[in-house]
Amino acid sequence: MKLTRSHWRRIRSRGWQVLITLMGLLLLTFFIGRVMPLDPVLAIVGPDADHATYQQVYHQLGFDKPLWVQFAIYLNGLLHGNLGMALLTGQPVINDILRVFPATVELATLAIVIGTGLGVPLGVWAAARRNGVVDYVVRIISLAGYSTPIFWVGMVGLLLFYAHLGWVGGAGRVDFSLDGLVPRRTGLLLVDALLAGNGSVFASALNHLILPASLLGFHSLAYISRMTRSFMLAQLTQEFILTARVKGLTEWQVIWQHAFRNILVQLLTVVALAYGSLLEGAVLIETVFSWPGFGSYLTGSLMLGDMNAVMGCVLVVGLIFVLLNLISDLLYQVFDPRTKV
Amino acid sequence: MNLLLRCTACCMALLLMAASPGLRAATPDDQLIVGMNMNNLLTLDPAAMTGNEVVGIVVNLYDGLVELDPRQLTHVRPALAERWEISPDNRQLTFHLRDNVTFHSGNPLSSEDVVWSMRRVLHLNLAQASVWKSYGFSKDNVDQMITAPDARTVVLRLPKANDPLLVLYSLAALGSMVVLDSKTVQAHASNGDWGNRWLTTHEAGSGPFRLDVWQAKDVLRMNRDPDYWRGAPKLSRVVFRHLQESQTLRLMMEKGDIDIASNMAIPDVKALRHDPDLTVDAVPKGTIYYLAMSMKDKHFASAKVREAVRYLVDYQGINKSLMAGYGELHQRPIQAGMPATLPDPGYKLDIPRAKALLAEAGYPNGFDTTLRVLADQPFLNIAIAIQSTLMQGGIRAKIVTGTGNQIYGAMRERQFNLLVGRGGSGVEPHPHSSLRSLVYNPNNADSARLTNFQGWRTGFYDAQLNQMIDQALLERDSVRQQQDYFAIQRRYDQLIPALMPISQMVDSVVVNNRVQDYIPHPSATTFLRDVWKTPDSLAGGTP
């Protein structure tokens, strides 16, 4: 495939949109953060520190400057690729994000694989057996996955599969006694364990990953199967399907080779969006499973009023969505000639 | 297709293998796994740390000059200092360091390092400087007051008269004056920060363990230092894990995946109490749960109203039904268990008496007010209990909940009416430690901004009481000093203070029975160097 001039024009105009969106996002986050009744200075100096210490840290963090000046300083840093220092860790925000992100990527990727791998066939099957038993079962599963609080499901999952049955590992990415035994290369523990050739860490990491990823996968399965079903239903009522059936094709060929091919592009967007929201940090699951990922980091920073870290995270989340949108948009054009400008 | 099938089969086999319980092992014999909430752990710099959790870590990475015996708190044990002398005028402490101590870097430890570490606390002026500033040390005088006449001697001169025993206790209990490897830290200093940024996630100590890694709100691991001067610790590795959810902590404790759990929710601690493999240690702490009134509020400026409030709290009921695992009934400003602590005055809920007092104060129909409280337990339950008894006396208090910053922030600004809180450092086993934090208020002016004194925050001021506290601290005769502290407590009581103690804090730690010689320290300086575990094969019960 080759990108044409119209593709490039489209990318350029999208680029401006992206910049403006991110700018607005930052501005909003910054000012909301500053009016929030949180005092990061107090968190740093502790409740027993005296006034002189408080004032010193307040000044060091630049909180005595006008809001606009603080924002300008932040933007200036940003232009130089500096996201500032995080109060929570005392490290540059960019390092923190790079450190926590792989944990979330690992979790989200397995979750989306599970969610898509099961959700798409289920959705197709439900559409093919419209109003039959299969359809109802899939709709119930979808409803359950969508409406049960993930926090509660996580707790029950731990209770059942970890505490009661002992099938999977508990909280954390790996058994605590195996923590830190393989050197960090990619940050993806499964990959790092393979690279180090450490089987027990790999098994333990997989063992810890499987439950939270399945629960998250179940959550995105609900969304994906519902969307697949409705896309398929729209296709199956079309005339070319009737033609195909009249031609004597098998039901399998009709569904998978004719109808399903037509919804692939739409599905891409759905899966990309689902993946995006998983990457944004499955905050509650990360809390229940003490998963040291992006969601945990973001909530911790929010609780502390650590605005540098929060803004950094917002920027990353914004970028993820914008990029996923852009990619799915371009794929649309590549796969579906009708959307070409 | 064939390939796809084979891959799927492989994946399934792998999943099944991973999911089989056989792969899960109990914690290894030579590792200690501690689960706790690390939300308050922001830095490992001994001069900047806040909160108890980090003290427990720092004292295992660094050594101090002296230590407190966890079993007999008033007993000061030698650590880096083999012995020490107090000058006859009580203004000078001389410490003699032991030989042949090296830092983890290999650098030898000398008195220069000790002096540098102490100066650093005052020059940085972060969280841990507060107590030392209250002893009269400052950035400007510290270079003269703390000196090293030779490589093995450290002389600490007190800027103002104080009880040298209290200073010794502070050296032992706070963890702020531990000794840093000055050469290593200086090599990592930037922009005159005394290495503060680097020390946030690194250490430069001589303690029994070396820091392996610390990632905020995730994990902290330390490995044994085989060359530790007291002899290598028995454990090869200690892993502290951030587990925010108390219920997750409880499950992992039950399964034997962690050895020690701290700051768990009390309902979960209660549930674990019946597990034969686990022990719940109740660790007494110096801090006190209290009801504070602001004397900036015209209602509570009246002694009659404060006295009425004194009889509108069901102390016994609260302690009996709400405080199990959190605290024990206590009504004095000095922490319980000290020889200088008077028995409780025995206040009880007495509504008719409170109503009569309110009428005398000019509020026969009571009044409306607010009651600030952290949205955490047991604070919230205490506040709800107090709200209902206040209501019976006619005081209609609206509960305002919030985070630590919101609640204690308002108190630091002296902008509150009533507040349920916890305070009073009490880490040093000395009556002054509690009084300094809860009662002492040398200047009640708004502009003084003595936010570290809870006496100032409530606006409670009595010149005579301040003077009595100053004097008791300097009294050299221990019997007379004790009498002085009795007199202070009696006067505090007569004045009807703005801060009413309700309960003495207790901390619950759940420990697996395999863990031996783990003695949780009341001042949070729990030493892990002697801890060991019985081999897994000998442990009964848990698989």
mmCIF file of N, CA and C in Angstrom, chain B residues 170-268:
data_model
loop_
_atom_site.group_PDB
_atom_site.id
_atom_site.type_symbol
_atom_site.label_atom_id
_atom_site.label_comp_id
_atom_site.label_asym_id
_atom_site.label_seq_id
_atom_site.Cartn_x
_atom_site.Cartn_y
_atom_site.Cartn_z
ATOM 1 N N SER B 170 15.822 11.564 71.022
ATOM 2 C CA SER B 170 15.509 12.022 69.663
ATOM 3 C C SER B 170 16.513 11.461 68.664
ATOM 4 N N LEU B 171 17.780 11.423 69.060
ATOM 5 C CA LEU B 171 18.813 10.851 68.190
ATOM 6 C C LEU B 171 18.491 9.390 67.880
ATOM 7 N N ALA B 172 17.950 8.708 68.891
ATOM 8 C CA ALA B 172 17.711 7.273 68.741
ATOM 9 C C ALA B 172 16.398 6.965 68.034
ATOM 10 N N ALA B 173 15.382 7.801 68.272
ATOM 11 C CA ALA B 173 14.036 7.399 67.856
ATOM 12 C C ALA B 173 13.556 8.001 66.550
ATOM 13 N N LEU B 174 14.098 9.129 66.145
ATOM 14 C CA LEU B 174 13.528 9.807 64.979
ATOM 15 C C LEU B 174 14.030 9.244 63.661
ATOM 16 N N GLY B 175 15.248 8.740 63.659
ATOM 17 C CA GLY B 175 15.813 8.266 62.390
ATOM 18 C C GLY B 175 16.307 9.396 61.501
ATOM 19 N N SER B 176 16.164 10.636 61.954
ATOM 20 C CA SER B 176 16.562 11.761 61.097
ATOM 21 C C SER B 176 18.060 12.018 61.156
ATOM 22 N N MET B 177 18.704 11.634 62.261
ATOM 23 C CA MET B 177 20.118 11.923 62.429
ATOM 24 C C MET B 177 20.989 10.682 62.189
ATOM 25 N N VAL B 178 20.506 9.778 61.336
ATOM 26 C CA VAL B 178 21.334 8.630 60.982
ATOM 27 C C VAL B 178 22.532 9.135 60.177
ATOM 28 N N VAL B 179 23.553 8.285 60.074
ATOM 29 C CA VAL B 179 24.811 8.769 59.496
ATOM 30 C C VAL B 179 24.913 8.411 58.013
ATOM 31 N N LEU B 180 25.159 9.443 57.202
ATOM 32 C CA LEU B 180 25.253 9.285 55.751
ATOM 33 C C LEU B 180 26.717 9.303 55.322
ATOM 34 N N ASP B 181 26.974 8.598 54.249
ATOM 35 C CA ASP B 181 28.312 8.574 53.653
ATOM 36 C C ASP B 181 28.500 9.913 52.926
ATOM 37 N N SER B 182 29.164 10.839 53.586
ATOM 38 C CA SER B 182 29.184 12.208 53.055
ATOM 39 C C SER B 182 29.869 12.278 51.688
ATOM 40 N N LYS B 183 30.891 11.475 51.479
ATOM 41 C CA LYS B 183 31.594 11.527 50.186
ATOM 42 C C LYS B 183 30.674 11.081 49.048
ATOM 43 N N THR B 184 30.006 9.956 49.257
ATOM 44 C CA THR B 184 29.118 9.455 48.206
ATOM 45 C C THR B 184 27.988 10.438 47.926
ATOM 46 N N VAL B 185 27.378 10.962 48.994
ATOM 47 C CA VAL B 185 26.249 11.874 48.794
ATOM 48 C C VAL B 185 26.712 13.140 48.080
ATOM 49 N N GLN B 186 27.850 13.670 48.512
ATOM 50 C CA GLN B 186 28.335 14.900 47.888
ATOM 51 C C GLN B 186 28.627 14.698 46.401
ATOM 52 N N ALA B 187 29.053 13.480 46.073
ATOM 53 C CA ALA B 187 29.335 13.200 44.667
ATOM 54 C C ALA B 187 28.061 13.252 43.824
ATOM 55 N N HIS B 188 26.910 13.087 44.470
ATOM 56 C CA HIS B 188 25.641 13.105 43.737
ATOM 57 C C HIS B 188 24.837 14.373 43.970
ATOM 58 N N ALA B 189 25.422 15.337 44.670
ATOM 59 C CA ALA B 189 24.675 16.574 44.942
ATOM 60 C C ALA B 189 24.587 17.407 43.668
ATOM 61 N N SER B 190 23.464 18.134 43.534
ATOM 62 C CA SER B 190 23.365 19.044 42.393
ATOM 63 C C SER B 190 22.642 20.304 42.839
ATOM 64 N N ASN B 191 23.083 21.436 42.365
ATOM 65 C CA ASN B 191 22.496 22.733 42.705
ATOM 66 C C ASN B 191 22.381 22.958 44.205
ATOM 67 N N GLY B 192 23.386 22.572 44.945
ATOM 68 C CA GLY B 192 23.385 22.803 46.391
ATOM 69 C C GLY B 192 22.252 22.098 47.112
ATOM 70 N N ASP B 193 21.806 20.924 46.618
ATOM 71 C CA ASP B 193 20.676 20.243 47.274
ATOM 72 C C ASP B 193 21.140 19.203 48.294
ATOM 73 N N TRP B 194 22.406 19.218 48.633
ATOM 74 C CA TRP B 194 22.948 18.259 49.611
ATOM 75 C C TRP B 194 22.591 16.830 49.237
ATOM 76 N N GLY B 195 22.489 16.554 47.962
ATOM 77 C CA GLY B 195 22.185 15.192 47.516
ATOM 78 C C GLY B 195 20.750 14.764 47.740
ATOM 79 N N ASN B 196 19.883 15.734 48.033
ATOM 80 C CA ASN B 196 18.491 15.397 48.375
ATOM 81 C C ASN B 196 17.787 14.633 47.244
ATOM 82 N N ARG B 197 17.977 15.109 46.025
ATOM 83 C CA ARG B 197 17.276 14.463 44.916
ATOM 84 C C ARG B 197 17.761 13.026 44.732
ATOM 85 N N TRP B 198 19.058 12.843 44.807
ATOM 86 C CA TRP B 198 19.608 11.493 44.619
ATOM 87 C C TRP B 198 19.160 10.561 45.745
ATOM 88 N N LEU B 199 19.157 11.086 46.966
ATOM 89 C CA LEU B 199 18.814 10.242 48.114
ATOM 90 C C LEU B 199 17.332 9.890 48.174
ATOM 91 N N THR B 200 16.521 10.534 47.340
ATOM 92 C CA THR B 200 15.101 10.191 47.299
ATOM 93 C C THR B 200 14.933 8.714 46.964
ATOM 94 N N THR B 201 15.775 8.207 46.074
ATOM 95 C CA THR B 201 15.622 6.814 45.650
ATOM 96 C C THR B 201 16.902 5.986 45.839
ATOM 97 N N HIS B 202 17.894 6.576 46.516
ATOM 98 C CA HIS B 202 19.129 5.830 46.769
ATOM 99 C C HIS B 202 19.459 5.910 48.249
ATOM 100 N N GLU B 203 20.455 5.170 48.663
ATOM 101 C CA GLU B 203 20.919 5.289 50.035
ATOM 102 C C GLU B 203 22.434 5.340 50.047
ATOM 103 N N ALA B 204 22.958 5.874 51.146
ATOM 104 C CA ALA B 204 24.407 5.922 51.315
ATOM 105 C C ALA B 204 24.666 5.671 52.791
ATOM 106 N N GLY B 205 24.333 4.473 53.237
ATOM 107 C CA GLY B 205 24.402 4.184 54.662
ATOM 108 C C GLY B 205 25.421 3.116 54.990
ATOM 109 N N SER B 206 25.378 2.725 56.269
ATOM 110 C CA SER B 206 26.270 1.671 56.743
ATOM 111 C C SER B 206 25.441 0.575 57.404
ATOM 112 N N GLY B 207 24.126 0.603 57.164
ATOM 113 C CA GLY B 207 23.213 -0.296 57.876
ATOM 114 C C GLY B 207 23.300 -1.743 57.442
ATOM 115 N N PRO B 208 22.512 -2.607 58.095
ATOM 116 C CA PRO B 208 22.578 -4.046 57.826
ATOM 117 C C PRO B 208 22.102 -4.428 56.423
ATOM 118 N N PHE B 209 21.305 -3.563 55.786
ATOM 119 C CA PHE B 209 20.819 -3.879 54.445
ATOM 120 C C PHE B 209 21.215 -2.782 53.467
ATOM 121 N N ARG B 210 21.406 -3.187 52.207
ATOM 122 C CA ARG B 210 21.680 -2.229 51.133
ATOM 123 C C ARG B 210 20.437 -2.135 50.268
ATOM 124 N N LEU B 211 20.137 -0.923 49.838
ATOM 125 C CA LEU B 211 18.967 -0.738 48.988
ATOM 126 C C LEU B 211 19.242 -1.337 47.613
ATOM 127 N N ASP B 212 18.327 -2.186 47.169
ATOM 128 C CA ASP B 212 18.450 -2.749 45.836
ATOM 129 C C ASP B 212 17.684 -1.853 44.865
ATOM 130 N N VAL B 213 16.385 -1.701 45.130
ATOM 131 C CA VAL B 213 15.596 -0.821 44.267
ATOM 132 C C VAL B 213 14.419 -0.270 45.046
ATOM 133 N N TRP B 214 14.052 0.934 44.724
ATOM 134 C CA TRP B 214 12.800 1.466 45.245
ATOM 135 C C TRP B 214 12.043 2.131 44.122
ATOM 136 N N GLN B 215 10.812 1.686 43.916
ATOM 137 C CA GLN B 215 9.915 2.326 42.963
ATOM 138 C C GLN B 215 8.680 2.759 43.714
ATOM 139 N N ALA B 216 8.400 4.052 43.652
ATOM 140 C CA ALA B 216 7.303 4.617 44.438
ATOM 141 C C ALA B 216 6.016 3.859 44.189
ATOM 142 N N LYS B 217 5.288 3.601 45.243
ATOM 143 C CA LYS B 217 3.991 2.934 45.188
ATOM 144 C C LYS B 217 4.066 1.601 44.445
ATOM 145 N N ASP B 218 5.177 0.926 44.553
ATOM 146 C CA ASP B 218 5.302 -0.369 43.906
ATOM 147 C C ASP B 218 6.088 -1.309 44.813
ATOM 148 N N VAL B 219 7.380 -1.139 44.853
ATOM 149 C CA VAL B 219 8.186 -2.106 45.585
ATOM 150 C C VAL B 219 9.475 -1.472 46.101
ATOM 151 N N LEU B 220 9.911 -1.943 47.233
ATOM 152 C CA LEU B 220 11.221 -1.572 47.763
ATOM 153 C C LEU B 220 11.908 -2.858 48.182
ATOM 154 N N ARG B 221 13.092 -3.069 47.631
ATOM 155 C CA ARG B 221 13.830 -4.281 47.992
ATOM 156 C C ARG B 221 15.171 -3.901 48.586
ATOM 157 N N MET B 222 15.562 -4.623 49.632
ATOM 158 C CA MET B 222 16.905 -4.426 50.165
ATOM 159 C C MET B 222 17.581 -5.779 50.366
ATOM 160 N N ASN B 223 18.890 -5.786 50.105
ATOM 161 C CA ASN B 223 19.669 -7.021 50.245
ATOM 162 C C ASN B 223 20.601 -6.909 51.432
ATOM 163 N N ARG B 224 20.930 -8.046 52.019
ATOM 164 C CA ARG B 224 21.804 -8.012 53.197
ATOM 165 C C ARG B 224 23.194 -7.506 52.828
ATOM 166 N N ASP B 225 23.805 -6.778 53.769
ATOM 167 C CA ASP B 225 25.185 -6.368 53.602
ATOM 168 C C ASP B 225 26.052 -7.424 54.293
ATOM 169 N N PRO B 226 26.765 -8.239 53.509
ATOM 170 C CA PRO B 226 27.521 -9.344 54.134
ATOM 171 C C PRO B 226 28.631 -8.846 55.055
ATOM 172 N N ASP B 227 29.042 -7.583 54.859
ATOM 173 C CA ASP B 227 30.150 -7.058 55.664
ATOM 174 C C ASP B 227 29.671 -6.175 56.816
ATOM 175 N N TYR B 228 28.399 -6.262 57.170
ATOM 176 C CA TYR B 228 27.878 -5.382 58.216
ATOM 177 C C TYR B 228 28.682 -5.552 59.507
ATOM 178 N N TRP B 229 28.955 -4.422 60.164
ATOM 179 C CA TRP B 229 29.866 -4.469 61.312
ATOM 180 C C TRP B 229 29.331 -5.245 62.495
ATOM 181 N N ARG B 230 28.015 -5.423 62.572
ATOM 182 C CA ARG B 230 27.485 -6.230 63.668
ATOM 183 C C ARG B 230 27.437 -7.706 63.278
ATOM 184 N N GLY B 231 27.814 -8.011 62.061
ATOM 185 C CA GLY B 231 27.654 -9.366 61.521
ATOM 186 C C GLY B 231 26.529 -9.356 60.508
ATOM 187 N N ALA B 232 26.655 -10.157 59.468
ATOM 188 C CA ALA B 232 25.662 -10.140 58.390
ATOM 189 C C ALA B 232 24.278 -10.501 58.922
ATOM 190 N N PRO B 233 23.233 -9.825 58.447
ATOM 191 C CA PRO B 233 21.869 -10.174 58.854
ATOM 192 C C PRO B 233 21.520 -11.593 58.426
ATOM 193 N N LYS B 234 20.534 -12.186 59.095
ATOM 194 C CA LYS B 234 20.180 -13.571 58.780
ATOM 195 C C LYS B 234 19.387 -13.661 57.483
ATOM 196 N N LEU B 235 18.615 -12.629 57.174
ATOM 197 C CA LEU B 235 17.826 -12.654 55.943
ATOM 198 C C LEU B 235 18.687 -12.174 54.791
ATOM 199 N N SER B 236 18.542 -12.805 53.631
ATOM 200 C CA SER B 236 19.335 -12.327 52.499
ATOM 201 C C SER B 236 18.648 -11.161 51.813
ATOM 202 N N ARG B 237 17.318 -11.072 51.958
ATOM 203 C CA ARG B 237 16.597 -10.049 51.214
ATOM 204 C C ARG B 237 15.299 -9.688 51.933
ATOM 205 N N VAL B 238 14.966 -8.402 51.911
ATOM 206 C CA VAL B 238 13.676 -7.956 52.442
ATOM 207 C C VAL B 238 12.952 -7.237 51.312
ATOM 208 N N VAL B 239 11.709 -7.646 51.071
ATOM 209 C CA VAL B 239 10.917 -7.027 50.010
ATOM 210 C C VAL B 239 9.705 -6.342 50.646
ATOM 211 N N PHE B 240 9.577 -5.038 50.450
ATOM 212 C CA PHE B 240 8.389 -4.313 50.897
ATOM 213 C C PHE B 240 7.508 -4.110 49.672
ATOM 214 N N ARG B 241 6.271 -4.539 49.756
ATOM 215 C CA ARG B 241 5.383 -4.400 48.608
ATOM 216 C C ARG B 241 4.249 -3.443 48.919
ATOM 217 N N HIS B 242 3.949 -2.571 47.950
ATOM 218 C CA HIS B 242 2.819 -1.656 48.096
ATOM 219 C C HIS B 242 1.533 -2.407 47.792
ATOM 220 N N LEU B 243 0.694 -2.565 48.796
ATOM 221 C CA LEU B 243 -0.605 -3.195 48.588
ATOM 222 C C LEU B 243 -1.641 -2.257 49.189
ATOM 223 N N GLN B 244 -2.352 -1.594 48.311
ATOM 224 C CA GLN B 244 -3.245 -0.552 48.771
ATOM 225 C C GLN B 244 -4.517 -1.116 49.385
ATOM 226 N N GLU B 245 -4.986 -2.241 48.830
ATOM 227 C CA GLU B 245 -6.243 -2.802 49.287
ATOM 228 C C GLU B 245 -6.014 -3.710 50.479
ATOM 229 N N SER B 246 -6.637 -3.361 51.588
ATOM 230 C CA SER B 246 -6.464 -4.154 52.798
ATOM 231 C C SER B 246 -6.942 -5.598 52.599
ATOM 232 N N GLN B 247 -7.995 -5.762 51.793
ATOM 233 C CA GLN B 247 -8.524 -7.117 51.603
ATOM 234 C C GLN B 247 -7.560 -7.988 50.792
ATOM 235 N N THR B 248 -6.883 -7.370 49.840
ATOM 236 C CA THR B 248 -5.875 -8.109 49.080
ATOM 237 C C THR B 248 -4.760 -8.546 50.031
ATOM 238 N N LEU B 249 -4.379 -7.636 50.892
ATOM 239 C CA LEU B 249 -3.340 -7.911 51.882
ATOM 240 C C LEU B 249 -3.746 -9.099 52.753
ATOM 241 N N ARG B 250 -5.011 -9.084 53.136
ATOM 242 C CA ARG B 250 -5.510 -10.159 53.987
ATOM 243 C C ARG B 250 -5.470 -11.509 53.270
ATOM 244 N N LEU B 251 -5.907 -11.527 52.010
ATOM 245 C CA LEU B 251 -5.874 -12.786 51.241
ATOM 246 C C LEU B 251 -4.446 -13.315 51.137
ATOM 247 N N MET B 252 -3.511 -12.392 50.858
ATOM 248 C CA MET B 252 -2.122 -12.825 50.648
ATOM 249 C C MET B 252 -1.486 -13.277 51.951
ATOM 250 N N MET B 253 -1.927 -12.674 53.036
ATOM 251 C CA MET B 253 -1.451 -13.085 54.360
ATOM 252 C C MET B 253 -1.953 -14.500 54.667
ATOM 253 N N GLU B 254 -3.232 -14.733 54.353
ATOM 254 C CA GLU B 254 -3.824 -16.058 54.594
ATOM 255 C C GLU B 254 -3.150 -17.134 53.753
ATOM 256 N N LYS B 255 -2.783 -16.766 52.529
ATOM 257 C CA LYS B 255 -2.163 -17.752 51.639
ATOM 258 C C LYS B 255 -0.687 -17.959 51.954
ATOM 259 N N GLY B 256 -0.126 -17.114 52.808
ATOM 260 C CA GLY B 256 1.288 -17.259 53.126
ATOM 261 C C GLY B 256 2.204 -16.649 52.079
ATOM 262 N N ASP B 257 1.671 -15.783 51.216
ATOM 263 C CA ASP B 257 2.513 -15.143 50.200
ATOM 264 C C ASP B 257 3.257 -13.933 50.734
ATOM 265 N N ILE B 258 2.799 -13.406 51.866
ATOM 266 C CA ILE B 258 3.580 -12.367 52.530
ATOM 267 C C ILE B 258 3.742 -12.740 54.002
ATOM 268 N N ASP B 259 4.809 -12.259 54.593
ATOM 269 C CA ASP B 259 5.135 -12.645 55.967
ATOM 270 C C ASP B 259 4.621 -11.647 57.000
ATOM 271 N N ILE B 260 4.617 -10.382 56.629
ATOM 272 C CA ILE B 260 4.216 -9.351 57.584
ATOM 273 C C ILE B 260 3.300 -8.370 56.864
ATOM 274 N N ALA B 261 2.198 -7.996 57.523
ATOM 275 C CA ALA B 261 1.298 -7.001 56.932
ATOM 276 C C ALA B 261 1.118 -5.867 57.926
ATOM 277 N N SER B 262 1.362 -4.648 57.466
ATOM 278 C CA SER B 262 1.102 -3.522 58.353
ATOM 279 C C SER B 262 0.103 -2.584 57.701
ATOM 280 N N ASN B 263 -0.321 -1.618 58.438
ATOM 281 C CA ASN B 263 -1.489 -0.752 58.158
ATOM 282 C C ASN B 263 -2.628 -1.405 57.375
ATOM 283 N N MET B 264 -3.132 -2.481 57.966
ATOM 284 C CA MET B 264 -4.331 -3.132 57.429
ATOM 285 C C MET B 264 -5.562 -2.545 58.099
ATOM 286 N N ALA B 265 -6.699 -2.648 57.406
ATOM 287 C CA ALA B 265 -7.949 -2.211 58.027
ATOM 288 C C ALA B 265 -8.283 -3.151 59.185
ATOM 289 N N ILE B 266 -8.805 -2.585 60.262
ATOM 290 C CA ILE B 266 -9.037 -3.379 61.468
ATOM 291 C C ILE B 266 -9.994 -4.557 61.251
ATOM 292 N N PRO B 267 -11.069 -4.410 60.456
ATOM 293 C CA PRO B 267 -11.920 -5.594 60.239
ATOM 294 C C PRO B 267 -11.131 -6.768 59.648
ATOM 295 N N ASP B 268 -10.164 -6.466 58.771
ATOM 296 C CA ASP B 268 -9.347 -7.539 58.193
ATOM 297 C C ASP B 268 -8.382 -8.114 59.229
#
